[in-house]
Amino acid sequence: MRLLVLGGTHFLGRHVATAALDRGHEVAAFSRGVTGAPPDGVRPLRGDRDDPAALPRALDGWTPEVVVDTSCQTRPAADHAAAALAGVRAYAFVSSLNAYSTWPPGPVRGEDGPTWDTPDDDYGPNKAYAERVLGAALPGRFLTARAGLILGPHDNVRRLPWWLQRIARGGRVVVPDALEQPIALVDVRDLAGWLVEMAARGQAGPVNATGPAGMTTLGGLLETCREVTGSDAELVPVPEEDLLAAGVEPWLHLPFWLPRETAATAWDVDTARARALGLPSRPVRDTVADTWAWLRQDPERLPTPHGLPEPGLPGELEATLLAGR
Ligand SMILES: NC(=O)c1ccc[n+]([C@@H]2O[C@H](COP(=O)([O-])OP(=O)(O)OC[C@H]3O[C@@H](n4cnc5c(N)ncnc54)[C@H](OP(=O)(O)O)[C@@H]3O)[C@@H](O)[C@H]2O)c1
């Protein structure tokens, strides 16, 4: 089968390309060539998806049968893909739980909740717009995977890599005193392989694509980081009120931490459809250990940043919070 990945050079797109090759498909990946090349064996196609002529020009007679779209972040990118690729047999789109106008804080019950329908040029509204435009262009052939937290090797958003590297350095590590907070995540390789399989079989419709609610906790994840790094770091729980008063930004400075009011519902996402459609959920320890093994291959060479702010607690803020504790 000829499978086109939109993206395909790092993190999820890279794993999608690899998963498709592993399953014997002929794979092409479309990207600008800014952040590296796709894996060996993939036909690289070059162009900017914000340019309406770029996709038809790059395809140049190579006709994909199915598409996995990991790189759509703008409305023009969705419009141009809908115009160029409406004839494919199946189109699997990587959206986000942020497409729901009620999440965060959620909860998310099934896939029928309202999605954004506003003109703002923001992440969630843009994903929801792309779902509408592509869904209309590909009736009955469009799957939208509303992904939650994606973790694993080649992570260019760097939230788990930051925790692993901070805990590996040892000493006293500030953690929120919300270690019992439930967390759900999807391993990037589980999601990638599943997307390829869903596209190959022409599965359509919206799917909350993350791990089962309550599969781990913030404390469980951080303890696993300690185990796999072999660190003797001391985790120092700091009350939420003190973190907020010191200017610690939830999710950014202490990745995965949400204030308790939001956390109570944000991690409560119904994934029954994903489970019924066979989205795997490997043990969290495997995801953490494999991310650490990947980081250790060359700790200085983190992947090209995603363009989001760099996660992690600034050293001076950590020192202030630890003083007197
Ligand atoms: N990380 C999470 O926890 C999370 C959670 C929910 C949803 N998601 C979604 O999951 C997906 C993750 O995808 P990803 O990991 O593969 O990385 P990504 O950073 O979203 O996608 C980057 C890929 O797209 C290409 N690209 C970027 N801009 C382009 C443009 N204008 N024209 C053509 N190609 C372009 C990049 O190559 P070049 O730079 O070389 O062009 C690269 O191959 C995203 O759609 C994201 O919104 C992520």
Tab-separated table of C-alpha atoms and ligand atoms in Angstrom:
chain	number	residue	atom	x	y	z
A	1	MET	CA	0.000	0.000	0.000
A	2	ARG	CA	1.262	3.519	-0.764
A	3	LEU	CA	1.101	5.511	2.464
A	4	LEU	CA	1.812	9.225	2.711
A	5	VAL	CA	2.845	10.701	6.052
A	6	LEU	CA	2.348	14.426	6.371
A	7	GLY	CA	5.300	15.155	8.669
A	8	GLY	CA	7.423	12.080	9.257
A	9	THR	CA	10.777	13.491	10.318
A	10	HIS	CA	10.496	13.411	14.098
A	11	PHE	CA	8.583	12.067	17.079
A	12	LEU	CA	5.095	10.826	16.127
A	13	GLY	CA	5.513	11.288	12.372
A	14	ARG	CA	8.860	9.515	12.432
A	15	HIS	CA	7.359	6.539	14.292
A	16	VAL	CA	4.413	6.465	11.857
A	17	ALA	CA	6.838	6.248	8.932
A	18	THR	CA	8.791	3.465	10.657
A	19	ALA	CA	5.619	1.558	11.586
A	20	ALA	CA	4.405	1.742	7.989
A	21	LEU	CA	7.752	0.499	6.645
A	22	ASP	CA	7.729	-2.348	9.193
A	23	ARG	CA	4.325	-3.415	7.877
A	24	GLY	CA	5.659	-3.569	4.329
A	25	HIS	CA	4.063	-0.402	2.944
A	26	GLU	CA	5.599	1.947	0.397
A	27	VAL	CA	6.027	5.182	2.364
A	28	ALA	CA	6.532	8.826	1.432
A	29	ALA	CA	6.836	11.709	3.905
A	30	PHE	CA	6.021	15.317	3.124
A	31	SER	CA	7.815	18.047	5.066
A	32	ARG	CA	9.734	21.270	4.461
A	33	GLY	CA	13.112	19.709	5.155
A	34	VAL	CA	13.704	22.135	8.022
A	35	THR	CA	13.922	19.675	10.905
A	36	GLY	CA	15.746	16.771	9.318
A	37	ALA	CA	14.996	13.844	7.054
A	38	PRO	CA	12.525	10.968	7.423
A	39	PRO	CA	13.834	7.470	8.279
A	40	ASP	CA	15.812	5.548	5.672
A	41	GLY	CA	13.591	3.790	3.174
A	42	VAL	CA	11.020	6.594	3.100
A	43	ARG	CA	10.611	8.693	-0.045
A	44	PRO	CA	11.166	12.320	1.049
A	45	LEU	CA	8.760	14.839	-0.497
A	46	ARG	CA	9.524	18.500	0.068
A	47	GLY	CA	7.214	21.465	0.447
A	48	ASP	CA	5.396	23.779	2.834
A	49	ARG	CA	1.824	22.703	3.451
A	50	ASP	CA	0.804	26.306	3.986
A	51	ASP	CA	1.493	26.801	0.241
A	52	PRO	CA	-1.503	25.601	-1.840
A	53	ALA	CA	0.685	24.415	-4.748
A	54	ALA	CA	3.242	22.517	-2.654
A	55	LEU	CA	1.524	19.151	-2.101
A	56	PRO	CA	0.435	18.560	-5.731
A	57	ARG	CA	3.914	19.629	-6.901
A	58	ALA	CA	5.735	17.340	-4.454
A	59	LEU	CA	3.535	14.311	-5.195
A	60	ASP	CA	4.421	14.679	-8.891
A	61	GLY	CA	2.440	11.651	-10.053
A	62	TRP	CA	3.012	9.508	-6.910
A	63	THR	CA	-0.549	8.742	-5.802
A	64	PRO	CA	-0.992	7.821	-2.138
A	65	GLU	CA	-3.686	5.312	-1.225
A	66	VAL	CA	-3.851	6.358	2.413
A	67	VAL	CA	-2.602	9.326	4.449
A	68	VAL	CA	-1.529	9.734	8.068
A	69	ASP	CA	-1.423	13.435	8.900
A	70	THR	CA	0.745	14.291	11.920
A	71	SER	CA	1.746	17.843	10.978
A	72	CYS	CA	-1.427	19.923	10.627
A	73	GLN	CA	-1.262	23.035	12.810
A	74	THR	CA	-2.853	25.754	10.640
A	75	ARG	CA	-6.120	26.261	8.795
A	76	PRO	CA	-4.473	26.722	5.374
A	77	ALA	CA	-2.590	23.432	5.955
A	78	ALA	CA	-5.958	21.681	6.409
A	79	ASP	CA	-7.554	23.427	3.401
A	80	HIS	CA	-4.664	22.505	1.094
A	81	ALA	CA	-4.554	18.888	2.225
A	82	ALA	CA	-8.337	18.613	1.700
A	83	ALA	CA	-7.967	19.968	-1.835
A	84	ALA	CA	-4.990	17.781	-2.777
A	85	LEU	CA	-5.834	14.505	-1.035
A	86	ALA	CA	-9.637	14.158	-1.064
A	87	GLY	CA	-9.340	11.179	-3.416
A	88	VAL	CA	-7.460	8.863	-1.020
A	89	ARG	CA	-9.070	5.693	0.343
A	90	ALA	CA	-8.477	6.666	3.996
A	91	TYR	CA	-7.094	9.637	5.905
A	92	ALA	CA	-6.004	9.318	9.551
A	93	PHE	CA	-5.591	12.727	11.153
A	94	VAL	CA	-3.740	13.514	14.368
A	95	SER	CA	-5.877	15.925	16.325
A	96	SER	CA	-5.873	16.607	20.042
A	97	LEU	CA	-8.181	16.501	23.043
A	98	ASN	CA	-7.815	20.287	22.756
A	99	ALA	CA	-10.229	20.104	19.803
A	100	TYR	CA	-12.985	19.793	22.428
A	101	SER	CA	-14.138	23.258	23.474
A	102	THR	CA	-14.810	21.866	26.973
A	103	TRP	CA	-11.295	20.404	27.527
A	104	PRO	CA	-9.457	21.335	29.593
A	105	PRO	CA	-10.852	21.022	32.198
A	106	GLY	CA	-13.130	18.321	30.786
A	107	PRO	CA	-14.097	15.636	31.586
A	108	VAL	CA	-14.406	14.027	28.140
A	109	ARG	CA	-17.272	11.573	27.843
A	110	GLY	CA	-17.144	9.641	24.565
A	111	GLU	CA	-16.448	11.455	21.291
A	112	ASP	CA	-19.686	13.443	20.899
A	113	GLY	CA	-18.732	16.514	22.963
A	114	PRO	CA	-18.649	19.960	21.343
A	115	THR	CA	-15.526	20.937	19.416
A	116	TRP	CA	-14.328	24.499	18.872
A	117	ASP	CA	-16.197	26.487	16.261
A	118	THR	CA	-14.515	29.885	16.614
A	119	PRO	CA	-12.183	31.684	14.186
A	120	ASP	CA	-9.288	32.068	16.699
A	121	ASP	CA	-5.882	31.080	15.405
A	122	ASP	CA	-5.211	28.805	18.386
A	123	TYR	CA	-4.210	25.183	18.721
A	124	GLY	CA	-7.578	23.647	19.678
A	125	PRO	CA	-9.749	25.730	17.322
A	126	ASN	CA	-7.319	25.041	14.445
A	127	LYS	CA	-7.448	21.280	15.070
A	128	ALA	CA	-11.263	21.393	15.230
A	129	TYR	CA	-11.378	23.390	11.988
A	130	ALA	CA	-9.084	20.873	10.291
A	131	GLU	CA	-11.332	18.020	11.474
A	132	ARG	CA	-14.367	19.726	9.907
A	133	VAL	CA	-12.701	20.596	6.588
A	134	LEU	CA	-11.020	17.230	6.090
A	135	GLY	CA	-14.045	15.301	7.369
A	136	ALA	CA	-16.258	17.066	4.810
A	137	ALA	CA	-13.775	16.370	1.993
A	138	LEU	CA	-13.448	12.680	2.911
A	139	PRO	CA	-16.905	11.504	4.040
A	140	GLY	CA	-16.732	8.059	5.668
A	141	ARG	CA	-12.959	7.898	5.023
A	142	PHE	CA	-11.683	10.244	7.728
A	143	LEU	CA	-10.454	9.188	11.163
A	144	THR	CA	-9.525	11.839	13.696
A	145	ALA	CA	-7.347	10.684	16.586
A	146	ARG	CA	-7.851	13.188	19.414
A	147	ALA	CA	-4.561	12.479	21.113
A	148	GLY	CA	-3.834	13.064	24.767
A	149	LEU	CA	-0.324	13.143	26.199
A	150	ILE	CA	2.092	11.398	23.804
A	151	LEU	CA	5.391	10.156	25.268
A	152	GLY	CA	8.306	8.016	24.112
A	153	PRO	CA	11.621	8.077	22.252
A	154	HIS	CA	12.347	11.031	19.912
A	155	ASP	CA	10.126	13.295	22.045
A	156	ASN	CA	10.649	16.820	20.741
A	157	VAL	CA	8.300	18.450	23.253
A	158	ARG	CA	10.725	17.340	25.996
A	159	ARG	CA	8.463	17.071	29.036
A	160	LEU	CA	9.421	13.528	30.044
A	161	PRO	CA	13.028	14.083	28.885
A	162	TRP	CA	13.245	17.044	31.272
A	163	TRP	CA	12.017	14.997	34.250
A	164	LEU	CA	14.380	12.135	33.378
A	165	GLN	CA	17.386	14.408	33.105
A	166	ARG	CA	16.508	16.380	36.237
A	167	ILE	CA	15.954	13.253	38.341
A	168	ALA	CA	19.091	11.616	36.920
A	169	ARG	CA	21.139	14.632	38.133
A	170	GLY	CA	20.082	13.667	41.665
A	171	GLY	CA	19.870	15.768	44.814
A	172	ARG	CA	16.671	17.279	46.085
A	173	VAL	CA	14.046	17.596	43.371
A	174	VAL	CA	10.952	19.775	43.725
A	175	VAL	CA	7.786	17.855	42.900
A	176	PRO	CA	4.153	18.905	43.401
A	177	ASP	CA	2.523	17.437	46.486
A	178	ALA	CA	-0.105	16.038	44.130
A	179	LEU	CA	1.634	12.750	43.492
A	180	GLU	CA	-1.645	10.840	43.625
A	181	GLN	CA	-2.964	12.778	40.580
A	182	PRO	CA	-4.021	10.272	37.916
A	183	ILE	CA	-2.275	10.545	34.539
A	184	ALA	CA	-2.994	8.922	31.212
A	185	LEU	CA	-0.604	8.827	28.285
A	186	VAL	CA	-0.128	7.049	25.018
A	187	ASP	CA	3.229	5.640	23.963
A	188	VAL	CA	4.238	7.233	20.663
A	189	ARG	CA	4.965	3.816	19.142
A	190	ASP	CA	1.581	2.417	20.173
A	191	LEU	CA	-0.186	5.408	18.633
A	192	ALA	CA	1.927	5.332	15.456
A	193	GLY	CA	1.384	1.641	14.706
A	194	TRP	CA	-2.327	1.927	15.465
A	195	LEU	CA	-2.716	4.956	13.138
A	196	VAL	CA	-1.123	2.999	10.299
A	197	GLU	CA	-3.427	0.048	10.952
A	198	MET	CA	-6.536	2.223	11.190
A	199	ALA	CA	-5.640	3.939	7.889
A	200	ALA	CA	-4.920	0.611	6.193
A	201	ARG	CA	-8.317	-0.775	7.133
A	202	GLY	CA	-10.186	2.459	6.357
A	203	GLN	CA	-11.468	3.070	9.880
A	204	ALA	CA	-13.346	6.377	10.164
A	205	GLY	CA	-14.692	8.616	12.919
A	206	PRO	CA	-13.409	10.434	16.007
A	207	VAL	CA	-11.415	8.566	18.662
A	208	ASN	CA	-10.057	9.782	22.005
A	209	ALA	CA	-6.545	8.459	21.452
A	210	THR	CA	-4.873	8.150	24.814
A	211	GLY	CA	-4.286	5.618	27.551
A	212	PRO	CA	-6.964	4.370	29.960
A	213	ALA	CA	-7.934	6.898	32.650
A	214	GLY	CA	-5.967	6.258	35.839
A	215	MET	CA	-3.336	4.042	34.186
A	216	THR	CA	-0.725	5.713	36.395
A	217	THR	CA	-0.262	8.684	38.693
A	218	LEU	CA	2.101	11.632	38.699
A	219	GLY	CA	3.965	10.000	41.587
A	220	GLY	CA	4.068	6.661	39.767
A	221	LEU	CA	5.559	8.298	36.689
A	222	LEU	CA	8.204	10.205	38.663
A	223	GLU	CA	9.086	7.148	40.741
A	224	THR	CA	9.557	5.224	37.486
A	225	CYS	CA	11.900	7.993	36.285
A	226	ARG	CA	13.908	7.476	39.475
A	227	GLU	CA	14.032	3.717	38.982
A	228	VAL	CA	15.053	3.705	35.326
A	229	THR	CA	17.730	6.372	35.811
A	230	GLY	CA	19.066	4.574	38.912
A	231	SER	CA	19.014	7.929	40.686
A	232	ASP	CA	19.118	8.504	44.428
A	233	ALA	CA	17.274	11.820	43.989
A	234	GLU	CA	15.060	12.840	46.870
A	235	LEU	CA	11.623	13.925	45.650
A	236	VAL	CA	10.572	16.921	47.766
A	237	PRO	CA	6.788	17.496	47.613
A	238	VAL	CA	5.828	21.188	47.674
A	239	PRO	CA	2.199	22.272	48.304
A	240	GLU	CA	0.308	23.605	45.315
A	241	GLU	CA	-0.306	26.954	47.009
A	242	ASP	CA	3.461	27.482	47.509
A	243	LEU	CA	4.233	26.517	43.917
A	244	LEU	CA	1.651	28.938	42.530
A	245	ALA	CA	2.726	31.724	44.905
A	246	ALA	CA	6.337	31.339	43.737
A	247	GLY	CA	5.284	31.718	40.082
A	248	VAL	CA	5.607	28.062	39.066
A	249	GLU	CA	3.569	27.550	35.913
A	250	PRO	CA	1.611	24.305	35.929
A	251	TRP	CA	2.413	21.924	33.032
A	252	LEU	CA	5.311	24.097	31.812
A	253	HIS	CA	7.673	24.391	34.799
A	254	LEU	CA	6.672	21.073	36.327
A	255	PRO	CA	5.538	19.010	33.341
A	256	PHE	CA	2.355	16.910	33.797
A	257	TRP	CA	1.332	18.820	36.922
A	258	LEU	CA	-2.093	20.487	36.830
A	259	PRO	CA	-3.662	22.385	39.735
A	260	ARG	CA	-6.000	20.040	41.579
A	261	GLU	CA	-9.176	21.789	40.407
A	262	THR	CA	-8.278	21.143	36.733
A	263	ALA	CA	-6.652	17.772	37.317
A	264	ALA	CA	-9.820	16.374	38.873
A	265	THR	CA	-11.511	16.290	35.455
A	266	ALA	CA	-8.785	16.884	32.829
A	267	TRP	CA	-7.429	13.348	33.195
A	268	ASP	CA	-10.929	11.899	33.140
A	269	VAL	CA	-11.175	10.978	29.461
A	270	ASP	CA	-13.324	8.125	28.206
A	271	THR	CA	-11.231	5.969	25.871
A	272	ALA	CA	-13.653	3.054	25.435
A	273	ARG	CA	-13.720	3.561	21.653
A	274	ALA	CA	-9.917	3.565	21.415
A	275	ARG	CA	-9.806	0.374	23.452
A	276	ALA	CA	-12.497	-1.239	21.271
A	277	LEU	CA	-10.474	-0.269	18.183
A	278	GLY	CA	-7.350	-1.869	19.616
A	279	LEU	CA	-5.213	1.153	20.529
A	280	PRO	CA	-2.500	-0.537	22.616
A	281	SER	CA	-1.279	0.726	25.966
A	282	ARG	CA	2.113	-0.706	26.842
A	283	PRO	CA	3.388	-0.543	30.444
A	284	VAL	CA	4.407	2.988	31.470
A	285	ARG	CA	7.749	1.619	32.599
A	286	ASP	CA	8.581	0.606	29.012
A	287	THR	CA	7.816	4.101	27.728
A	288	VAL	CA	9.944	5.739	30.430
A	289	ALA	CA	12.825	3.261	30.163
A	290	ASP	CA	12.958	3.473	26.367
A	291	THR	CA	12.856	7.275	26.437
A	292	TRP	CA	15.769	7.221	28.895
A	293	ALA	CA	17.707	4.739	26.743
A	294	TRP	CA	17.167	6.990	23.707
A	295	LEU	CA	18.258	10.114	25.644
A	296	ARG	CA	21.379	8.381	26.905
A	297	GLN	CA	22.542	7.499	23.412
A	298	ASP	CA	23.544	11.126	23.049
A	299	PRO	CA	22.352	13.277	25.941
A	300	GLU	CA	23.676	16.484	24.395
A	301	ARG	CA	21.721	15.985	21.222
A	302	LEU	CA	18.095	16.591	22.052
A	303	PRO	CA	15.811	16.800	19.038
A	304	THR	CA	14.937	20.067	17.408
A	305	PRO	CA	12.498	21.866	19.708
A	306	HIS	CA	8.852	21.730	18.810
A	307	GLY	CA	8.475	25.503	18.930
A	308	LEU	CA	6.707	25.386	22.276
A	309	PRO	CA	8.340	26.969	25.352
A	310	GLU	CA	11.084	24.773	26.826
A	311	PRO	CA	9.619	22.809	29.775
A	312	GLY	CA	11.296	22.552	33.161
A	313	LEU	CA	11.763	24.353	36.457
A	314	PRO	CA	14.373	27.137	36.281
A	315	GLY	CA	17.256	26.434	38.713
A	316	GLU	CA	16.769	29.618	40.745
A	317	LEU	CA	13.074	28.868	41.229
A	318	GLU	CA	13.945	25.363	42.379
A	319	ALA	CA	16.507	26.742	44.857
A	320	THR	CA	13.959	29.229	46.253
A	321	LEU	CA	11.374	26.504	46.712
A	322	LEU	CA	13.823	24.133	48.399
A	323	ALA	CA	15.189	26.744	50.818
A	324	GLY	CA	13.972	25.980	54.312
A	325	ARG	CA	12.336	22.662	53.425
B	1	LIG	N1	3.073	15.811	21.955
B	1	LIG	C1	1.881	15.616	22.503
B	1	LIG	O1	1.757	15.259	23.681
B	1	LIG	C2	0.636	15.814	21.638
B	1	LIG	C3	-0.620	15.720	22.231
B	1	LIG	C4	-1.758	15.794	21.430
B	1	LIG	C5	-1.631	15.973	20.066
B	1	LIG	N2	-0.403	16.101	19.501
B	1	LIG	C6	-0.313	16.237	18.036
B	1	LIG	O2	0.456	15.140	17.605
B	1	LIG	C7	1.196	15.503	16.445
B	1	LIG	C8	2.672	15.261	16.737
B	1	LIG	O3	3.323	15.184	15.551
B	1	LIG	P1	4.915	15.013	15.460
B	1	LIG	O4	5.401	14.488	16.720
B	1	LIG	O5	5.219	14.261	14.222
B	1	LIG	O6	5.527	16.438	15.388
B	1	LIG	P2	5.128	17.862	14.945
B	1	LIG	O7	6.198	18.679	15.499
B	1	LIG	O8	3.770	18.267	15.254
B	1	LIG	O9	5.225	17.772	13.313
B	1	LIG	C9	6.361	18.172	12.738
B	1	LIG	C10	6.492	17.544	11.341
B	1	LIG	O10	5.776	18.311	10.405
B	1	LIG	C11	6.660	18.912	9.473
B	1	LIG	N3	6.151	20.273	9.217
B	1	LIG	C12	6.024	21.271	10.130
B	1	LIG	N4	5.520	22.367	9.517
B	1	LIG	C13	5.319	22.042	8.217
B	1	LIG	C14	4.815	22.755	7.079
B	1	LIG	N5	4.414	24.033	7.165
B	1	LIG	N6	4.746	22.114	5.898
B	1	LIG	C15	5.164	20.829	5.780
B	1	LIG	N7	5.639	20.095	6.819
B	1	LIG	C16	5.727	20.702	8.023
B	1	LIG	C17	8.020	18.873	10.160
B	1	LIG	O11	9.109	18.832	9.265
B	1	LIG	P3	9.818	20.207	8.774
B	1	LIG	O12	10.022	21.032	10.004
B	1	LIG	O13	11.084	19.755	8.152
B	1	LIG	O14	8.859	20.817	7.818
B	1	LIG	C18	7.928	17.531	10.917
B	1	LIG	O15	8.142	16.448	10.055
B	1	LIG	C19	0.887	16.945	16.162
B	1	LIG	O16	-0.135	17.044	15.204
B	1	LIG	C20	0.406	17.464	17.515
B	1	LIG	O17	-0.459	18.562	17.376
B	1	LIG	C21	0.730	16.034	20.254
